[in-house]
CSV table of N, CA, C and O in Angstrom, one decimal:
chain,number,residue,atom,x,y,z
A,1,MET,N,-2.5,7.9,10.0
A,1,MET,CA,-1.6,8.5,9.2
A,1,MET,C,-1.5,8.0,7.7
A,1,MET,O,-1.7,6.7,7.6
A,2,THR,N,-1.7,9.3,6.8
A,2,THR,CA,-1.9,9.0,5.5
A,2,THR,C,-1.0,10.2,5.2
A,2,THR,O,-0.4,11.1,5.3
A,3,THR,N,0.0,8.9,4.0
A,3,THR,CA,1.7,9.7,3.2
A,3,THR,C,1.3,10.0,2.0
A,3,THR,O,0.9,8.9,1.5
A,4,PRO,N,1.4,11.0,1.5
A,4,PRO,CA,1.3,11.3,-0.3
A,4,PRO,C,2.4,10.2,-0.7
A,4,PRO,O,3.4,10.1,-0.5
A,5,ALA,N,2.3,9.4,-2.4
A,5,ALA,CA,2.8,9.0,-3.0
A,5,ALA,C,4.0,9.8,-3.0
A,5,ALA,O,5.5,8.4,-3.1
A,6,PHE,N,4.6,10.3,-3.1
A,6,PHE,CA,5.5,11.3,-3.5
A,6,PHE,C,5.7,12.8,-2.2
A,6,PHE,O,4.6,13.4,-1.8
A,7,PRO,N,6.8,12.6,-1.5
A,7,PRO,CA,7.0,13.9,-0.6
A,7,PRO,C,6.8,14.8,-1.4
A,7,PRO,O,7.4,15.1,-2.0
A,8,HIS,N,6.4,15.8,0.1
A,8,HIS,CA,6.1,17.7,-0.8
A,8,HIS,C,7.8,17.7,-1.3
A,8,HIS,O,8.7,17.1,-0.2
A,9,GLY,N,7.6,18.8,-1.8
A,9,GLY,CA,8.9,18.9,-2.3
A,9,GLY,C,9.9,18.2,-3.5
A,9,GLY,O,11.0,18.5,-3.5
A,10,SER,N,9.4,17.0,-3.8
A,10,SER,CA,10.3,15.9,-4.5
A,10,SER,C,10.5,16.2,-5.8
A,10,SER,O,11.2,16.0,-6.7
A,11,GLY,N,9.4,16.7,-6.4
A,11,GLY,CA,9.6,17.5,-7.5
A,11,GLY,C,8.6,16.6,-8.5
A,11,GLY,O,7.9,16.4,-9.8
A,12,PHE,N,7.7,15.6,-7.7
A,12,PHE,CA,7.1,14.7,-8.4
A,12,PHE,C,5.7,15.1,-7.9
A,12,PHE,O,5.1,15.5,-6.3
A,13,SER,N,4.4,15.1,-8.6
A,13,SER,CA,3.1,14.5,-7.7
A,13,SER,C,2.5,13.4,-7.6
A,13,SER,O,2.9,12.6,-8.8
A,14,ASP,N,1.2,12.9,-7.6
A,14,ASP,CA,0.1,12.1,-7.7
A,14,ASP,C,-0.3,11.8,-9.2
A,14,ASP,O,-1.2,11.1,-9.4
A,15,ASP,N,-0.4,13.0,-9.8
A,15,ASP,CA,-1.2,13.6,-11.3
A,15,ASP,C,-0.4,12.5,-12.4
A,15,ASP,O,0.6,12.3,-12.5
A,16,PRO,N,-1.0,11.4,-12.7
A,16,PRO,CA,-0.7,10.4,-13.6
A,16,PRO,C,-0.4,10.7,-15.0
A,16,PRO,O,-0.1,9.9,-15.8
A,17,GLY,N,-0.7,11.8,-15.1
A,17,GLY,CA,-0.1,12.3,-16.8
A,17,GLY,C,0.9,12.9,-17.4
A,17,GLY,O,1.8,13.2,-18.0
A,18,GLY,N,2.0,13.1,-15.6
A,18,GLY,CA,3.3,13.0,-16.0
A,18,GLY,C,4.4,11.9,-16.3
A,18,GLY,O,5.4,12.2,-16.5
A,19,GLY,N,3.6,10.8,-16.1
A,19,GLY,CA,4.4,9.6,-16.6
A,19,GLY,C,5.3,9.4,-15.2
A,19,GLY,O,5.0,10.2,-13.9
A,20,PRO,N,5.8,7.9,-14.8
A,20,PRO,CA,6.8,7.7,-13.7
A,20,PRO,C,7.7,8.8,-13.3
A,20,PRO,O,8.6,9.3,-14.5
A,21,PRO,N,8.1,9.2,-12.4
A,21,PRO,CA,9.4,9.7,-12.1
A,21,PRO,C,10.5,8.9,-12.8
A,21,PRO,O,10.6,7.6,-12.8
A,22,PRO,N,11.5,9.5,-12.8
A,22,PRO,CA,12.7,8.7,-13.7
A,22,PRO,C,13.4,7.4,-12.4
A,22,PRO,O,13.7,6.4,-13.2
A,23,HIS,N,13.3,7.6,-10.9
A,23,HIS,CA,13.5,6.4,-9.7
A,23,HIS,C,12.4,5.6,-10.1
A,23,HIS,O,12.7,4.4,-9.2
A,24,GLN,N,11.5,5.7,-10.8
A,24,GLN,CA,10.4,4.7,-10.5
A,24,GLN,C,10.6,3.5,-12.1
A,24,GLN,O,10.7,3.6,-12.8
A,25,HIS,N,10.1,1.9,-11.4
A,25,HIS,CA,10.2,1.3,-13.2
A,25,HIS,C,9.0,0.3,-12.8
A,25,HIS,O,8.4,0.9,-12.3
A,26,THR,N,8.3,0.3,-14.1
A,26,THR,CA,7.2,-0.3,-14.3
A,26,THR,C,7.2,-1.7,-14.6
A,26,THR,O,8.4,-2.0,-14.9
A,27,VAL,N,6.4,-2.6,-13.3
A,27,VAL,CA,6.5,-3.8,-13.4
A,27,VAL,C,5.4,-4.6,-13.5
A,27,VAL,O,4.2,-4.0,-13.0
A,28,THR,N,5.1,-5.5,-14.5
A,28,THR,CA,3.8,-6.0,-15.2
A,28,THR,C,3.9,-6.6,-14.2
A,28,THR,O,4.5,-7.9,-13.9
A,29,LEU,N,2.6,-7.3,-13.3
A,29,LEU,CA,1.6,-8.6,-12.4
A,29,LEU,C,0.4,-8.7,-13.3
A,29,LEU,O,-0.4,-7.8,-13.9
A,30,TYR,N,0.9,-10.3,-13.4
A,30,TYR,CA,0.0,-10.9,-14.4
A,30,TYR,C,-1.2,-12.1,-13.5
A,30,TYR,O,-2.3,-11.9,-14.1
A,31,ALA,N,-0.5,-12.0,-12.4
A,31,ALA,CA,-1.5,-13.0,-11.4
A,31,ALA,C,-1.9,-11.9,-10.0
A,31,ALA,O,-1.2,-11.5,-9.4
A,32,PRO,N,-2.5,-12.8,-9.3
A,32,PRO,CA,-2.8,-11.8,-7.4
A,32,PRO,C,-1.6,-12.8,-6.9
A,32,PRO,O,-1.3,-11.6,-5.7
A,33,GLY,N,-1.1,-13.7,-7.1
A,33,GLY,CA,-0.2,-14.0,-6.5
A,33,GLY,C,1.3,-13.3,-6.6
A,33,GLY,O,1.9,-12.8,-5.5
A,34,ASP,N,1.6,-12.7,-8.0
A,34,ASP,CA,2.2,-11.6,-8.1
A,34,ASP,C,2.5,-10.6,-7.4
A,34,ASP,O,3.5,-9.6,-7.0
A,35,LEU,N,1.1,-10.2,-7.1
A,35,LEU,CA,1.1,-8.5,-6.1
A,35,LEU,C,1.2,-9.2,-5.0
A,35,LEU,O,2.0,-8.3,-3.9
A,36,LEU,N,1.0,-10.3,-4.3
A,36,LEU,CA,1.1,-10.3,-3.2
A,36,LEU,C,2.2,-10.7,-2.8
A,36,LEU,O,3.2,-10.5,-2.0
A,37,ALA,N,3.3,-11.3,-4.1
A,37,ALA,CA,4.9,-11.5,-3.7
A,37,ALA,C,5.9,-10.2,-3.8
A,37,ALA,O,7.1,-9.8,-3.3
A,38,SER,N,4.7,-9.1,-4.6
A,38,SER,CA,5.3,-7.9,-4.9
A,38,SER,C,5.7,-7.0,-3.1
A,38,SER,O,6.5,-5.6,-3.3
A,39,VAL,N,4.4,-7.1,-2.2
A,39,VAL,CA,4.3,-6.6,-0.8
A,39,VAL,C,6.0,-6.2,0.0
A,39,VAL,O,5.8,-5.0,0.5
A,40,PRO,N,6.3,-6.7,0.0
A,40,PRO,CA,8.0,-6.6,0.5
A,40,PRO,C,8.7,-5.5,0.3
A,40,PRO,O,9.4,-4.6,0.1
A,41,ALA,N,8.9,-5.5,-1.7
A,41,ALA,CA,9.7,-4.9,-2.3
A,41,ALA,C,8.3,-3.3,-2.1
A,41,ALA,O,9.0,-2.4,-2.2
A,42,LEU,N,6.8,-3.5,-2.6
A,42,LEU,CA,6.7,-2.2,-2.2
A,42,LEU,C,6.8,-1.1,-0.9
A,42,LEU,O,6.3,-0.2,-0.9
A,43,LEU,N,6.5,-2.0,0.0
A,43,LEU,CA,6.7,-1.6,1.8
A,43,LEU,C,8.3,-1.3,1.7
A,43,LEU,O,8.9,-0.9,2.8
A,44,GLU,N,9.0,-1.8,1.2
A,44,GLU,CA,10.9,-1.8,1.1
A,44,GLU,C,11.4,-2.8,2.7
A,44,GLU,O,11.8,-2.4,3.4
A,45,PHE,N,10.2,-3.6,2.7
A,45,PHE,CA,10.4,-4.4,4.0
A,45,PHE,C,9.7,-5.8,4.0
A,45,PHE,O,8.0,-5.8,3.4
A,46,ARG,N,9.7,-6.7,4.9
A,46,ARG,CA,9.1,-8.6,5.0
A,46,ARG,C,8.0,-7.9,6.1
A,46,ARG,O,8.2,-8.1,7.3
A,47,PRO,N,6.4,-7.7,5.9
A,47,PRO,CA,5.5,-7.4,7.0
A,47,PRO,C,5.7,-9.1,8.0
A,47,PRO,O,5.6,-9.7,7.1
A,48,ALA,N,5.4,-8.9,9.0
A,48,ALA,CA,5.2,-9.8,10.0
A,48,ALA,C,4.0,-9.4,11.0
A,48,ALA,O,3.8,-8.3,11.7
A,49,ARG,N,2.9,-10.6,10.9
A,49,ARG,CA,2.2,-10.0,12.1
A,49,ARG,C,1.3,-8.4,11.3
A,49,ARG,O,1.4,-7.4,12.5
A,50,SER,N,1.5,-8.3,10.5
A,50,SER,CA,0.5,-7.1,9.6
A,50,SER,C,-0.9,-7.3,9.2
A,50,SER,O,-0.9,-8.4,8.5
A,51,ILE,N,-1.7,-6.5,9.0
A,51,ILE,CA,-2.6,-6.0,8.0
A,51,ILE,C,-2.0,-4.9,7.0
A,51,ILE,O,-1.6,-4.0,7.5
A,52,VAL,N,-2.1,-5.4,5.6
A,52,VAL,CA,-1.9,-4.3,4.3
A,52,VAL,C,-3.0,-4.6,3.5
A,52,VAL,O,-3.6,-5.3,3.2
A,53,ALA,N,-2.8,-3.3,3.2
A,53,ALA,CA,-3.9,-3.0,1.9
A,53,ALA,C,-2.9,-2.0,0.5
A,53,ALA,O,-2.5,-1.5,1.3
A,54,VAL,N,-3.5,-2.7,-0.2
A,54,VAL,CA,-3.1,-2.3,-1.5
A,54,VAL,C,-3.6,-1.8,-2.2
A,54,VAL,O,-4.8,-2.3,-2.6
A,55,CYS,N,-4.3,-0.6,-2.1
A,55,CYS,CA,-5.0,0.2,-3.6
A,55,CYS,C,-5.0,0.4,-4.6
A,55,CYS,O,-3.7,0.1,-5.0
A,56,LEU,N,-5.5,-0.4,-5.9
A,56,LEU,CA,-5.9,-0.7,-6.8
A,56,LEU,C,-6.6,0.7,-7.7
A,56,LEU,O,-7.2,1.3,-7.3
A,57,THR,N,-6.1,1.7,-9.0
A,57,THR,CA,-6.3,3.0,-9.4
A,57,THR,C,-6.4,2.0,-10.9
A,57,THR,O,-5.6,1.7,-11.4
A,58,GLY,N,-7.3,2.9,-11.7
A,58,GLY,CA,-7.3,2.4,-13.0
A,58,GLY,C,-8.2,1.4,-13.0
A,58,GLY,O,-8.4,0.8,-12.4
A,59,GLU,N,-9.2,1.8,-14.3
A,59,GLU,CA,-9.7,0.6,-15.2
A,59,GLU,C,-9.3,0.4,-15.9
A,59,GLU,O,-9.2,-1.4,-15.8
A,60,ARG,N,-9.3,0.6,-17.4
A,60,ARG,CA,-8.7,-0.3,-18.3
A,60,ARG,C,-6.8,-1.0,-17.9
A,60,ARG,O,-6.7,-1.5,-18.6
A,61,LYS,N,-6.0,0.1,-17.6
A,61,LYS,CA,-4.6,-0.4,-17.2
A,61,LYS,C,-4.4,-0.2,-15.6
A,61,LYS,O,-3.8,0.6,-15.2
A,62,PRO,N,-5.0,-1.1,-14.8
A,62,PRO,CA,-4.8,-0.6,-13.3
A,62,PRO,C,-3.5,-0.9,-12.8
A,62,PRO,O,-2.6,-0.9,-13.7
A,63,SER,N,-2.9,0.1,-11.9
A,63,SER,CA,-1.6,0.1,-11.2
A,63,SER,C,-1.9,0.3,-9.7
A,63,SER,O,-2.7,0.6,-9.4
A,64,VAL,N,-0.8,0.2,-9.2
A,64,VAL,CA,-1.0,0.0,-8.1
A,64,VAL,C,-0.8,1.8,-6.7
A,64,VAL,O,0.0,2.4,-7.6
A,65,GLY,N,-1.9,2.1,-6.2
A,65,GLY,CA,-1.8,3.2,-5.7
A,65,GLY,C,-1.3,3.0,-4.4
A,65,GLY,O,-0.2,2.8,-4.1
A,66,ALA,N,-1.9,3.8,-3.3
A,66,ALA,CA,-1.3,3.8,-1.7
A,66,ALA,C,-0.9,2.3,-1.7
A,66,ALA,O,-1.9,1.5,-1.1
A,67,VAL,N,0.0,2.1,-0.4
A,67,VAL,CA,-0.1,0.8,0.1
A,67,VAL,C,0.1,0.9,1.5
A,67,VAL,O,0.6,2.1,2.0
A,68,MET,N,-0.9,0.0,2.3
A,68,MET,CA,-0.6,1.1,3.5
A,68,MET,C,-0.1,-0.5,4.6
A,68,MET,O,-1.1,-1.5,4.2
A,69,ARG,N,0.1,-0.4,5.7
A,69,ARG,CA,0.9,-0.8,6.9
A,69,ARG,C,0.5,-0.9,8.2
A,69,ARG,O,0.4,0.0,8.7
A,70,HIS,N,-0.4,-1.5,8.9
A,70,HIS,CA,-0.4,-1.8,9.9
A,70,HIS,C,0.0,-3.0,11.1
A,70,HIS,O,-0.3,-3.8,10.4
A,71,ASP,N,0.5,-2.9,12.0
A,71,ASP,CA,0.5,-4.0,13.2
A,71,ASP,C,-0.6,-5.0,13.3
A,71,ASP,O,-1.8,-4.3,13.3
A,72,LEU,N,-0.9,-5.8,13.1
A,72,LEU,CA,-2.3,-6.4,13.7
A,72,LEU,C,-1.9,-6.5,15.5
A,72,LEU,O,-1.4,-7.4,15.7
A,73,VAL,N,-2.9,-6.4,15.8
A,73,VAL,CA,-2.6,-6.1,17.0
A,73,VAL,C,-4.3,-6.5,17.5
A,73,VAL,O,-5.7,-5.6,17.3
A,74,LEU,N,-4.5,-7.8,18.4
A,74,LEU,CA,-5.9,-8.5,18.7
A,74,LEU,C,-5.7,-8.1,20.0
A,74,LEU,O,-4.8,-8.5,20.7
A,75,SER,N,-7.1,-8.3,20.6
A,75,SER,CA,-6.9,-9.1,21.9
A,75,SER,C,-7.2,-10.2,22.1
A,75,SER,O,-7.1,-10.8,21.4
A,76,GLY,N,-7.1,-11.0,24.0
A,76,GLY,CA,-7.7,-11.9,23.9
A,76,GLY,C,-8.5,-12.7,22.9
A,76,GLY,O,-9.8,-12.2,22.5
A,77,GLY,N,-8.4,-13.7,22.3
A,77,GLY,CA,-9.9,-14.2,21.4
A,77,GLY,C,-9.9,-13.9,19.8
A,77,GLY,O,-10.6,-14.5,19.3
A,78,ASP,N,-8.6,-13.7,19.5
A,78,ASP,CA,-8.4,-13.0,18.2
A,78,ASP,C,-9.2,-12.1,17.8
A,78,ASP,O,-9.8,-12.3,16.6
A,79,VAL,N,-10.2,-10.7,18.6
A,79,VAL,CA,-10.7,-9.5,18.8
A,79,VAL,C,-9.9,-8.6,18.1
A,79,VAL,O,-9.0,-8.3,18.8
A,80,PRO,N,-10.0,-7.8,17.2
A,80,PRO,CA,-9.3,-6.7,16.9
A,80,PRO,C,-9.8,-5.4,18.1
A,80,PRO,O,-10.8,-5.8,18.2
A,81,THR,N,-8.8,-4.9,18.6
A,81,THR,CA,-8.6,-4.3,19.3
A,81,THR,C,-9.4,-2.5,18.7
A,81,THR,O,-9.0,-2.2,17.7
A,82,PRO,N,-9.5,-1.3,20.0
A,82,PRO,CA,-9.9,-0.7,19.5
A,82,PRO,C,-9.1,0.2,18.3
A,82,PRO,O,-8.9,1.1,17.2
A,83,PRO,N,-7.9,0.5,19.0
A,83,PRO,CA,-6.6,0.7,17.6
A,83,PRO,C,-6.8,0.2,16.6
A,83,PRO,O,-6.4,1.1,15.7
A,84,MET,N,-6.7,-1.3,16.2
A,84,MET,CA,-7.2,-1.8,14.7
A,84,MET,C,-8.3,-1.4,14.7
A,84,MET,O,-8.2,-0.9,13.0
A,85,TYR,N,-9.4,-0.4,15.0
A,85,TYR,CA,-10.8,-0.6,14.2
A,85,TYR,C,-10.1,0.9,14.0
A,85,TYR,O,-10.6,0.9,12.6
A,86,ALA,N,-9.6,1.6,14.9
A,86,ALA,CA,-9.7,3.2,13.9
A,86,ALA,C,-8.0,3.2,13.2
A,86,ALA,O,-9.0,3.7,11.9
A,87,ALA,N,-7.4,2.1,13.3
A,87,ALA,CA,-6.4,1.5,11.7
A,87,ALA,C,-7.1,1.3,9.9
A,87,ALA,O,-6.8,1.8,9.1
A,88,LEU,N,-8.5,0.6,10.6
A,88,LEU,CA,-9.0,-0.1,9.8
A,88,LEU,C,-9.5,0.6,9.4
A,88,LEU,O,-10.3,1.2,7.5
A,89,GLY,N,-10.4,1.9,10.3
A,89,GLY,CA,-11.0,3.0,9.5
A,89,GLY,C,-10.4,3.9,8.6
A,89,GLY,O,-10.7,4.2,7.6
A,90,GLN,N,-8.7,4.1,8.8
A,90,GLN,CA,-8.4,5.0,8.2
A,90,GLN,C,-7.6,4.3,6.7
A,90,GLN,O,-7.7,5.5,5.8
A,91,PHE,N,-7.7,3.3,6.7
A,91,PHE,CA,-7.6,2.1,5.7
A,91,PHE,C,-8.6,2.3,4.4
A,91,PHE,O,-8.9,2.6,3.3
A,92,ALA,N,-9.6,2.1,5.6
A,92,ALA,CA,-11.3,2.7,4.8
A,92,ALA,C,-11.1,3.5,4.2
A,92,ALA,O,-11.8,4.1,2.5
A,93,THR,N,-10.8,4.8,4.9
A,93,THR,CA,-11.0,6.3,4.2
A,93,THR,C,-10.3,6.9,3.2
A,93,THR,O,-10.6,7.3,2.3
A,94,VAL,N,-9.4,5.8,2.6
A,94,VAL,CA,-7.9,5.7,1.5
A,94,VAL,C,-9.0,5.1,0.8
A,94,VAL,O,-8.9,6.0,-0.6
């Protein structure tokens, strides 16, 4: 399942021309560790036994786009299960 950054009817869109909505804040991340530390805030909870994908948008001034999380589902021997492969396929599509 893919969810838009802004819910339908929220009055906001994914169009970068309008600037951030009033309830959002701009945060500058200087290092990869800063991005990793921001994941719980982006998801609004601390993930555990999960796979998380953070998509970056823009070239000159990158920003965070879609953030996706899925339970890490492994079979015996730490091999991904078919549902896990399906989730990874959906991540790749986004």
